[in-house]
Amino acid sequence: MTASPWVRQLNAIPGPGPLIVTFVTTSFLTLFDNWHAHLRALGRTRILAVAMDATAVDALAARGVAVLRHGFDGSLGDFWARRLPVFAALAEGGIDFIHSDLDAVWLRDPIPMCWEQQTGDLVFSQGTFHPEAAFQHQGFVLCCGWFAVRAGPATAGFFHAVAARAARERDDQTAINLILLEAGTIWDTGAQEGYRQDYAGRGFTAFPQPLRGSCSPLGLEIVLLPHLWIPRLAMRTAETLVAHPVSPRPPADKPPVLAALGAWRDHPAPQRLIFTYHKSGTSLFDHVMRRLGEQLGLSVVVQYGRVAHIDPDADIVLLPHSLIGALPVRRFRAIRMLRDPRDLWVSGYLYHRRTDEGWCINTNFDLTAPITYPRVDFACQHKPELWKRAYLLGLGGRSYQQNLLDRDRESGLAFELAGYTANTMEALRTWTWACPEILDVRLEALTGAYDATMAAIFRHLELPAALLPLTVAEDVNRMDDAALAARPQIHAREISRFRAFLTPAQIAAFEALHGDVIDRLGYPRATG
């Protein structure tokens, strides 16, 4: 396999850093889901999945990753050998990459320490004793389950040579170690001392810091990473970045080994996440998901404000402020509810004049830290204490709601724009999570074509379509006046009112402040 158009197209895969490459057969799809979930949680999305059988192609494409169709004869030796031409083609195509087996689970992001801080052409994790000839000579071996490659002629030539050797050896790790050994690779321990790592009644040499090797005949600089960073033993320490324990070959036998290290979450159904912003359908989906949870026996959890870690054990998680530090580890499906930012402003102003939410009617202006709900809303609890003190002082001894009620419409809208609406705009502006698992849905689409849009939401969340009738009561167009009056979150049937409610000057002022958010969400501006 030589450099070809598919290699060049890989540069278009979004995401920072080197391309992360893995090889998948249909029997390993469950392992892929676990591995992939850990990478997503770390924000690593620049992934190429090489499908080794036809069934895996469609399954991987459905998971939203870039897929390359490859193949093998079904034997383990051929599987290993077939990987090598792919590595050679990537190196020839100028694409830096990291190869990771599916049972090498990324617990922390290894790229800063194992790639960005290393200058070698080849950066390898450490194996145990295989192949024996390399182990007997130097006391350690390089592992092919996790390694990184800087593309160039030298690394391309190396993998072509390894491919030829592996065709005889039927083992890529044997071929790599023996080629480097026979080429006279010199390892420089420097001032560091190796130590014995016991395994299976034997011991191999490990090092506390990266070990540098030089292979002048092949024009390669090589780095061996510390074993504790990516251990092959069933161990996890404060230094562990990637869990890659030796485990039985059958894929069904690997999850218990990984689970013992906290590297596996076995949830057959996806976790459903509902991201909303204030006045973008929060109450609607709270009602819908609680009905579904009761019907299906699923747990429903609300996580307010900035969320460092989404509850891994909840079946449905409502996130009313869309402020998260990481995506879930377990497989998930999510929607993010959006609304025209100008209507978020208007709706927030009208709602805050009549709501009984604790933060909005709060009259406790104590400045003692920590300042938490209800002195400030959950959406602001993560802000610095100085910001929260300034907010409380700025209320002038009156609740947020009273500030709105004491003002005329123009000054009240200005107060709201500088207050809660500004926080919502900040959350919209700083959203960085983009992946196929998260479907953006406009509230305008839901209210305009409720049944079709809700059906699309159910399909995306992998919810039974038979339960769609449970959601009908939340359709504002189906509500009678009494039902509408019972919902304080709903001010009117019309979802978009800003053109009638705001003056041209107010619209222009808003778009001057937050036009970037309007543009980012794909809404048209009202002013030039």
Coordinates of C-alpha atoms in Angstrom, one line a residue:
M1 CA 0.0 0.0 0.0
T2 CA 1.5 3.4 -1.0
A3 CA 0.4 7.0 -0.4
S4 CA -2.9 7.5 -2.1
P5 CA -5.8 10.0 -2.2
W6 CA -7.4 8.4 1.0
V7 CA -4.2 9.3 2.9
R8 CA -4.4 12.9 1.8
Q9 CA -8.0 13.1 2.8
L10 CA -7.2 12.1 6.3
N11 CA -5.8 15.6 6.9
A12 CA -9.4 16.8 6.8
I13 CA -10.4 14.8 9.9
P14 CA -11.1 17.5 12.5
G15 CA -9.3 17.8 15.8
P16 CA -5.9 18.8 17.2
G17 CA -2.8 16.7 17.4
P18 CA -1.7 13.6 15.5
L19 CA -4.1 11.2 13.9
I20 CA -5.2 8.4 16.3
V21 CA -5.4 5.1 14.4
T22 CA -7.0 1.9 15.5
F23 CA -8.0 -1.4 13.8
V24 CA -11.4 -2.9 14.3
T25 CA -13.2 -6.1 13.5
T26 CA -16.9 -6.7 14.1
S27 CA -16.2 -8.8 17.2
F28 CA -14.3 -5.9 18.7
L29 CA -17.0 -3.2 18.3
T30 CA -17.9 -3.3 22.0
L31 CA -14.3 -2.7 22.9
F32 CA -14.2 0.1 20.3
D33 CA -17.1 1.8 22.0
N34 CA -15.4 1.7 25.4
W35 CA -12.1 2.9 23.9
H36 CA -13.8 5.6 21.8
A37 CA -15.8 6.9 24.7
H38 CA -12.6 7.5 26.7
L39 CA -11.0 9.4 23.9
R40 CA -14.1 11.6 23.4
A41 CA -14.1 12.4 27.1
L42 CA -10.5 13.7 26.7
G43 CA -11.6 15.8 23.7
R44 CA -9.7 13.7 21.2
T45 CA -11.7 13.3 18.0
R46 CA -9.1 13.1 15.3
I47 CA -9.6 9.3 14.9
L48 CA -9.3 6.9 12.0
A49 CA -10.9 3.5 12.5
V50 CA -9.6 0.9 10.1
A51 CA -12.4 -1.7 9.5
M52 CA -11.0 -5.1 9.0
D53 CA -14.2 -6.7 7.8
A54 CA -17.2 -5.5 5.8
T55 CA -19.7 -5.5 8.7
A56 CA -17.5 -3.3 10.8
V57 CA -17.5 -0.6 8.1
D58 CA -21.1 0.4 8.4
A59 CA -21.1 0.0 12.2
L60 CA -18.2 2.3 12.6
A61 CA -19.6 4.9 10.1
A62 CA -22.8 4.9 12.2
R63 CA -20.7 5.9 15.2
G64 CA -19.5 9.0 13.4
V65 CA -15.8 8.2 12.9
A66 CA -13.7 8.3 9.8
V67 CA -13.4 4.8 8.4
L68 CA -10.9 3.1 6.1
R69 CA -11.9 -0.3 4.6
H70 CA -9.2 -2.9 4.9
G71 CA -9.2 -6.7 5.3
F72 CA -7.4 -9.8 6.5
D73 CA -7.7 -13.6 6.2
G74 CA -9.1 -14.0 9.7
S75 CA -5.9 -15.1 11.3
L76 CA -4.1 -13.1 14.0
G77 CA -0.8 -13.2 12.1
D78 CA -2.4 -11.7 9.0
F79 CA -4.3 -9.1 11.2
W80 CA -1.0 -7.9 12.6
A81 CA 0.8 -8.0 9.2
R82 CA -2.0 -6.1 7.4
R83 CA -1.6 -3.1 9.8
L84 CA 1.9 -2.4 8.6
P85 CA 1.2 -1.1 5.1
V86 CA -1.3 1.3 6.6
F87 CA 1.5 2.7 8.9
A88 CA 3.9 3.0 5.9
A89 CA 1.3 4.8 3.8
L90 CA 0.5 7.3 6.6
A91 CA 4.2 8.0 7.1
E92 CA 4.7 8.4 3.3
G93 CA 1.7 10.7 3.2
G94 CA 3.2 13.1 5.8
I95 CA 0.6 12.2 8.5
D96 CA 1.9 12.0 12.0
F97 CA -0.1 9.3 13.9
I98 CA -0.6 7.3 17.1
H99 CA -1.5 3.7 16.8
S100 CA -3.6 2.4 19.8
D101 CA -5.0 -1.0 20.3
L102 CA -8.6 -1.1 21.5
D103 CA -7.6 -2.5 24.9
A104 CA -5.2 0.4 25.4
V105 CA -7.7 2.6 27.1
W106 CA -6.8 6.3 27.5
L107 CA -7.5 7.3 31.1
R108 CA -5.6 10.6 30.8
D109 CA -4.5 12.4 27.7
P110 CA -1.1 10.9 26.9
I111 CA -0.3 13.2 23.9
P112 CA 1.3 16.0 25.9
M113 CA 3.8 13.8 27.7
C114 CA 4.1 11.0 25.1
W115 CA 4.1 13.0 21.9
E116 CA 4.5 16.8 22.4
Q117 CA 7.4 16.5 24.9
Q118 CA 9.2 13.7 22.9
T119 CA 11.4 14.4 19.9
G120 CA 11.8 10.9 18.5
D121 CA 10.7 9.6 15.1
L122 CA 9.2 6.6 16.8
V123 CA 7.8 6.7 20.4
F124 CA 6.9 3.3 21.8
S125 CA 5.2 2.0 24.9
Q126 CA 7.0 -0.9 26.6
G127 CA 6.2 -4.6 26.3
T128 CA 7.1 -7.5 28.5
F129 CA 9.3 -10.3 27.1
H130 CA 8.2 -10.7 23.4
P131 CA 10.2 -11.2 21.3
E132 CA 12.6 -13.2 23.4
A133 CA 15.7 -12.4 21.4
A134 CA 15.3 -8.6 21.9
F135 CA 14.5 -9.1 25.6
Q136 CA 17.5 -11.3 26.2
H137 CA 19.8 -8.7 24.5
Q138 CA 18.6 -5.5 26.2
G139 CA 16.2 -6.5 29.0
F140 CA 13.1 -4.8 27.5
V141 CA 11.0 -4.8 24.3
L142 CA 8.9 -2.3 22.4
C143 CA 5.1 -2.8 22.4
C144 CA 3.1 -2.4 19.2
G145 CA -0.2 -1.8 21.1
W146 CA 0.5 1.9 21.6
F147 CA 3.1 3.9 19.6
A148 CA 3.5 7.2 17.9
V149 CA 5.1 8.1 14.6
R150 CA 6.4 11.3 13.1
A151 CA 5.9 11.0 9.4
G152 CA 8.8 11.1 7.0
P153 CA 11.0 9.1 4.6
A154 CA 12.8 7.4 7.4
T155 CA 9.7 6.1 9.2
A156 CA 8.0 5.2 5.9
G157 CA 11.0 3.2 4.9
F158 CA 11.1 1.6 8.3
F159 CA 7.5 0.4 8.1
H160 CA 8.0 -1.0 4.6
A161 CA 10.9 -3.0 6.0
V162 CA 8.9 -4.1 8.9
A163 CA 6.0 -5.2 6.6
A164 CA 8.4 -7.4 4.6
R165 CA 9.8 -8.9 7.8
A166 CA 6.3 -9.4 9.3
A167 CA 5.2 -11.3 6.2
R168 CA 7.7 -14.0 7.3
E169 CA 7.4 -13.6 11.1
R170 CA 3.6 -13.2 11.1
D171 CA 4.0 -10.8 14.0
D172 CA 4.5 -7.1 13.8
Q173 CA 6.0 -6.7 17.3
T174 CA 8.6 -9.4 16.5
A175 CA 9.5 -7.7 13.2
I176 CA 9.8 -4.2 14.8
N177 CA 12.0 -5.3 17.7
L178 CA 14.3 -7.5 15.6
I179 CA 14.8 -5.0 12.8
L180 CA 15.8 -2.3 15.4
L181 CA 18.0 -4.8 17.2
E182 CA 19.8 -6.1 14.1
A183 CA 20.3 -2.5 12.8
G184 CA 22.4 -1.8 15.9
T185 CA 20.1 0.5 17.8
I186 CA 22.0 2.1 20.7
W187 CA 20.0 2.9 23.9
D188 CA 21.2 5.7 26.1
T189 CA 20.2 5.4 29.7
G190 CA 22.0 8.6 30.7
A191 CA 22.0 9.1 34.4
Q192 CA 18.8 7.2 35.1
E193 CA 18.9 3.7 36.6
G194 CA 16.6 1.0 35.4
Y195 CA 14.6 -1.1 37.9
R196 CA 13.1 -4.6 37.8
Q197 CA 9.4 -5.0 37.0
D198 CA 8.2 -8.4 38.0
Y199 CA 5.7 -10.2 35.8
A200 CA 4.7 -13.9 35.3
G201 CA 7.5 -15.1 37.5
R202 CA 10.1 -13.1 35.5
G203 CA 11.4 -9.6 35.5
F204 CA 12.0 -7.0 32.8
T205 CA 13.9 -3.7 33.0
A206 CA 11.8 -0.5 33.2
F207 CA 12.9 3.1 33.5
P208 CA 11.4 6.0 35.5
Q209 CA 11.9 8.5 32.5
P210 CA 11.8 8.1 28.7
L211 CA 14.7 6.2 27.3
R212 CA 16.3 7.4 24.1
G213 CA 17.6 5.2 21.3
S214 CA 19.5 6.0 18.1
C215 CA 19.5 3.8 15.0
S216 CA 21.9 5.5 12.6
P217 CA 21.7 2.9 9.8
L218 CA 17.9 3.6 9.5
G219 CA 18.1 7.3 10.3
L220 CA 15.8 6.9 13.3
E221 CA 15.6 8.4 16.8
I222 CA 13.5 6.3 19.1
V223 CA 11.9 6.9 22.5
L224 CA 10.8 4.1 24.9
L225 CA 8.2 5.5 27.3
P226 CA 8.3 4.6 31.0
H227 CA 6.4 1.4 31.7
L228 CA 4.3 3.1 34.4
W229 CA 2.9 5.5 31.9
I230 CA 1.3 2.8 29.7
P231 CA 1.7 -0.4 31.7
R232 CA 1.2 -3.8 30.2
L233 CA 0.6 -5.2 33.7
A234 CA -2.8 -5.1 35.4
M235 CA -1.8 -2.0 37.4
R236 CA -2.8 1.6 37.7
T237 CA -0.8 4.3 39.5
A238 CA -0.8 8.1 39.7
E239 CA 1.5 8.0 36.7
T240 CA -0.7 5.8 34.5
L241 CA -1.9 7.6 31.3
V242 CA -3.2 4.6 29.3
A243 CA -4.3 1.3 30.7
H244 CA -3.1 -1.6 28.5
P245 CA -3.0 -4.7 30.6
V246 CA -2.2 -8.1 29.2
S247 CA -5.5 -9.8 28.8
P248 CA -7.0 -12.9 27.1
R249 CA -7.3 -12.7 23.4
P250 CA -11.1 -13.3 23.1
P251 CA -12.8 -9.9 23.1
A252 CA -15.5 -11.0 25.6
D253 CA -12.7 -11.8 28.2
K254 CA -11.2 -8.3 28.1
P255 CA -13.8 -6.1 29.8
P256 CA -13.4 -7.7 33.3
V257 CA -9.6 -7.0 33.2
L258 CA -10.2 -3.4 32.1
A259 CA -13.0 -2.9 34.6
A260 CA -10.7 -3.9 37.4
L261 CA -8.5 -0.8 36.5
G262 CA -11.5 1.6 36.1
A263 CA -11.1 1.5 32.4
W264 CA -14.4 -0.1 31.4
R265 CA -18.0 1.0 31.7
D266 CA -20.5 -1.7 30.6
H267 CA -23.8 0.1 29.7
P268 CA -25.6 -1.6 26.8
A269 CA -28.0 1.4 26.4
P270 CA -26.6 4.9 25.8
Q271 CA -26.7 7.5 28.4
R272 CA -29.1 10.3 27.2
L273 CA -28.0 13.9 27.8
I274 CA -30.3 16.9 27.3
F275 CA -28.3 20.2 27.1
T276 CA -30.4 23.3 27.3
Y277 CA -30.0 27.0 28.0
H278 CA -32.3 29.2 30.1
K279 CA -35.5 29.6 28.1
S280 CA -34.6 27.2 25.3
G281 CA -36.9 24.3 26.3
T282 CA -35.6 23.3 29.7
S283 CA -39.0 22.8 31.3
L284 CA -40.3 21.0 28.3
F285 CA -37.6 18.4 28.3
D286 CA -37.7 18.0 32.0
H287 CA -41.3 17.0 31.7
V288 CA -40.7 14.7 28.7
M289 CA -37.7 12.9 30.1
R290 CA -39.3 12.3 33.5
R291 CA -42.3 10.7 31.8
L292 CA -40.0 8.5 29.7
G293 CA -37.9 7.6 32.7
E294 CA -40.9 6.5 34.6
Q295 CA -42.2 4.5 31.7
L296 CA -38.9 2.8 30.9
G297 CA -37.6 2.5 34.4
L298 CA -34.7 4.9 33.8
S299 CA -33.1 7.2 36.3
V300 CA -33.3 10.9 35.6
V301 CA -30.8 13.3 37.1
V302 CA -30.5 17.1 36.8
Q303 CA -27.0 18.6 37.1
Y304 CA -27.1 22.3 37.4
G305 CA -24.4 24.9 36.7
R306 CA -20.9 24.0 35.6
V307 CA -20.5 20.2 35.7
A308 CA -17.0 18.8 36.0
H309 CA -18.1 15.2 35.5
I310 CA -21.5 14.0 34.2
D311 CA -23.0 11.4 36.5
P312 CA -21.9 8.1 34.9
D313 CA -24.7 6.1 36.6
A314 CA -27.6 8.2 35.5
D315 CA -29.6 7.0 32.5
I316 CA -30.9 10.4 31.6
V317 CA -29.1 13.6 32.5
L318 CA -30.6 17.1 32.2
L319 CA -28.0 19.9 32.0
P320 CA -30.0 23.2 32.1
H321 CA -26.9 25.4 31.7
S322 CA -24.8 23.4 29.2
L323 CA -21.6 24.0 31.1
I324 CA -19.5 20.9 31.2
G325 CA -15.9 20.0 31.7
A326 CA -15.8 16.7 29.9
L327 CA -18.0 14.4 27.8
P328 CA -19.2 11.2 29.4
V329 CA -17.0 8.1 29.5
R330 CA -19.9 5.7 28.7
R331 CA -21.6 5.7 25.3
F332 CA -24.0 8.5 25.1
R333 CA -26.5 10.3 22.8
A334 CA -27.4 13.9 23.4
I335 CA -29.4 16.9 22.1
R336 CA -28.6 20.5 22.6
M337 CA -31.6 22.8 22.5
L338 CA -31.1 26.2 20.9
R339 CA -33.2 29.3 20.4
D340 CA -32.7 32.6 18.7
P341 CA -30.5 34.6 21.2
R342 CA -32.7 37.7 20.8
D343 CA -35.7 35.7 22.0
L344 CA -33.7 34.3 24.9
W345 CA -33.3 37.9 26.0
V346 CA -36.9 38.8 25.6
S347 CA -38.2 35.5 27.2
G348 CA -35.7 35.8 30.1
Y349 CA -36.9 39.4 30.8
L350 CA -40.6 38.4 30.9
Y351 CA -40.0 35.2 32.9
H352 CA -37.8 36.8 35.5
R353 CA -40.4 39.4 36.3
R354 CA -42.8 36.7 37.6
T355 CA -40.8 33.5 38.5
D356 CA -40.4 32.4 42.1
E357 CA -37.0 30.8 41.5
G358 CA -34.9 31.3 44.6
W359 CA -32.0 33.2 43.0
C360 CA -34.3 35.6 41.2
I361 CA -36.3 36.6 44.4
N362 CA -33.3 36.3 46.7
T363 CA -32.9 39.2 49.2
N364 CA -29.9 37.7 51.1
F365 CA -27.0 39.9 50.1
D366 CA -24.4 38.5 52.5
L367 CA -21.0 38.8 50.8
T368 CA -19.4 36.0 52.9
A369 CA -17.7 33.4 50.7
P370 CA -18.5 31.0 49.3
I371 CA -21.5 32.7 47.6
T372 CA -23.8 29.9 46.4
Y373 CA -27.4 29.4 45.4
P374 CA -29.8 31.1 46.0
R375 CA -27.6 34.2 46.4
V376 CA -26.6 33.6 42.8
D377 CA -28.0 31.2 40.3
F378 CA -26.4 27.8 39.8
A379 CA -25.2 29.0 36.4
C380 CA -22.9 31.5 38.2
Q381 CA -21.7 29.5 41.2
H382 CA -18.4 28.7 39.3
K383 CA -17.6 32.3 38.8
P384 CA -14.9 34.0 41.0
E385 CA -16.0 35.3 44.4
L386 CA -15.1 38.8 43.3
W387 CA -17.6 38.6 40.4
K388 CA -20.3 37.3 42.7
R389 CA -19.7 40.0 45.3
A390 CA -19.9 42.6 42.5
Y391 CA -23.1 41.1 41.3
L392 CA -24.8 41.2 44.7
L393 CA -23.6 44.8 45.3
G394 CA -24.9 45.7 41.9
L395 CA -28.5 44.7 42.8
G396 CA -28.6 47.7 45.2
G397 CA -30.4 45.9 48.0
R398 CA -33.2 44.6 45.8
S399 CA -33.8 41.2 44.4
Y400 CA -33.0 40.6 40.7
Q401 CA -36.8 40.4 40.1
Q402 CA -37.5 43.6 42.0
N403 CA -34.9 45.4 39.9
L404 CA -36.9 44.4 36.8
L405 CA -40.2 45.3 38.3
D406 CA -39.0 48.7 39.4
R407 CA -37.8 49.6 35.9
D408 CA -39.7 50.5 32.7
R409 CA -39.4 48.1 29.8
E410 CA -36.4 49.8 28.2
S411 CA -34.3 50.0 31.3
G412 CA -35.6 46.6 32.5
L413 CA -34.5 45.0 29.2
A414 CA -31.1 46.7 29.6
F415 CA -30.8 45.3 33.1
E416 CA -31.6 41.8 31.9
L417 CA -29.2 42.0 29.0
A418 CA -26.4 42.9 31.3
G419 CA -27.5 40.3 33.8
Y420 CA -28.7 36.8 33.2
T421 CA -28.8 37.1 29.4
A422 CA -25.1 37.9 29.4
N423 CA -24.4 34.7 31.3
T424 CA -26.4 32.7 28.7
M425 CA -24.6 34.4 25.8
E426 CA -21.3 33.5 27.5
A427 CA -22.4 29.8 27.8
L428 CA -23.4 29.7 24.1
R429 CA -20.2 31.5 23.0
T430 CA -17.9 29.1 24.9
W431 CA -19.5 25.8 23.9
T432 CA -16.8 23.7 22.3
W433 CA -18.3 20.2 22.2
A434 CA -18.9 19.1 18.6
C435 CA -19.4 15.4 17.9
P436 CA -21.9 13.2 16.1
E437 CA -23.4 12.1 19.4
I438 CA -24.7 15.6 20.1
L439 CA -27.6 16.8 17.9
D440 CA -28.4 20.5 17.8
V441 CA -32.1 21.2 17.8
R442 CA -33.8 24.6 17.4
L443 CA -36.7 25.3 19.7
E444 CA -38.3 27.1 16.7
A445 CA -38.2 23.8 14.7
L446 CA -39.8 21.9 17.6
T447 CA -42.7 24.3 18.0
G448 CA -43.2 24.7 14.3
A449 CA -43.2 21.0 13.4
Y450 CA -43.5 19.3 16.8
D451 CA -44.2 15.7 15.8
A452 CA -41.6 15.4 13.1
T453 CA -38.9 17.2 15.2
M454 CA -39.6 15.1 18.3
A455 CA -39.5 11.9 16.2
A456 CA -36.1 12.9 15.0
I457 CA -35.0 13.6 18.6
F458 CA -36.2 10.1 19.6
R459 CA -34.3 8.5 16.8
H460 CA -31.1 10.3 17.7
L461 CA -31.5 9.4 21.4
E462 CA -32.3 5.8 20.5
L463 CA -35.6 6.0 22.3
P464 CA -38.7 3.9 21.3
A465 CA -40.9 5.7 18.8
A466 CA -43.9 4.0 20.4
L467 CA -43.5 6.3 23.4
L468 CA -43.8 9.5 21.3
P469 CA -47.4 10.0 22.4
L470 CA -46.1 10.6 25.9
T471 CA -44.7 13.9 24.7
V472 CA -47.8 15.3 23.0
A473 CA -48.9 17.2 26.2
E474 CA -45.7 19.4 25.9
D475 CA -46.7 20.7 22.4
V476 CA -47.6 24.4 23.1
N477 CA -49.8 24.4 20.0
R478 CA -51.9 21.6 21.5
M479 CA -52.3 23.2 24.9
D480 CA -55.6 24.9 25.8
D481 CA -55.6 28.2 27.6
A482 CA -55.9 26.6 31.0
A483 CA -52.9 24.3 30.4
L484 CA -50.9 27.3 29.1
A485 CA -51.7 29.4 32.1
A486 CA -50.5 26.6 34.4
R487 CA -47.0 26.8 32.9
P488 CA -45.2 29.8 34.2
Q489 CA -42.3 29.1 31.9
I490 CA -44.4 29.8 28.9
H491 CA -45.4 33.4 28.3
A492 CA -47.1 33.1 24.9
R493 CA -47.7 30.5 22.1
E494 CA -45.4 32.4 19.7
I495 CA -41.9 31.2 20.1
S496 CA -40.3 34.2 18.4
R497 CA -41.4 37.6 19.5
F498 CA -38.4 39.8 19.5
R499 CA -39.2 41.7 16.4
A500 CA -42.6 42.8 17.9
F501 CA -41.3 43.3 21.4
L502 CA -38.0 45.1 20.8
T503 CA -37.3 48.4 19.2
P504 CA -35.0 48.6 16.2
A505 CA -32.4 50.3 18.4
Q506 CA -32.6 47.5 21.0
I507 CA -32.2 44.9 18.3
A508 CA -29.2 46.7 16.9
A509 CA -27.6 47.1 20.3
F510 CA -28.0 43.4 21.0
E511 CA -26.6 42.4 17.7
A512 CA -23.6 44.7 18.2
L513 CA -22.9 42.8 21.5
H514 CA -23.8 39.3 20.6
G515 CA -23.9 39.1 16.8
D516 CA -21.2 36.5 16.9
V517 CA -23.5 34.2 18.8
I518 CA -26.4 34.8 16.4
D519 CA -24.1 34.0 13.5
R520 CA -22.6 30.9 15.2
L521 CA -26.0 29.4 15.7
G522 CA -27.1 30.1 12.2
Y523 CA -29.8 32.7 12.8
P524 CA -30.1 35.7 10.4
R525 CA -29.4 39.1 11.7
A526 CA -32.1 41.7 11.7
T527 CA -29.7 44.5 11.0
G528 CA -26.9 44.9 8.5

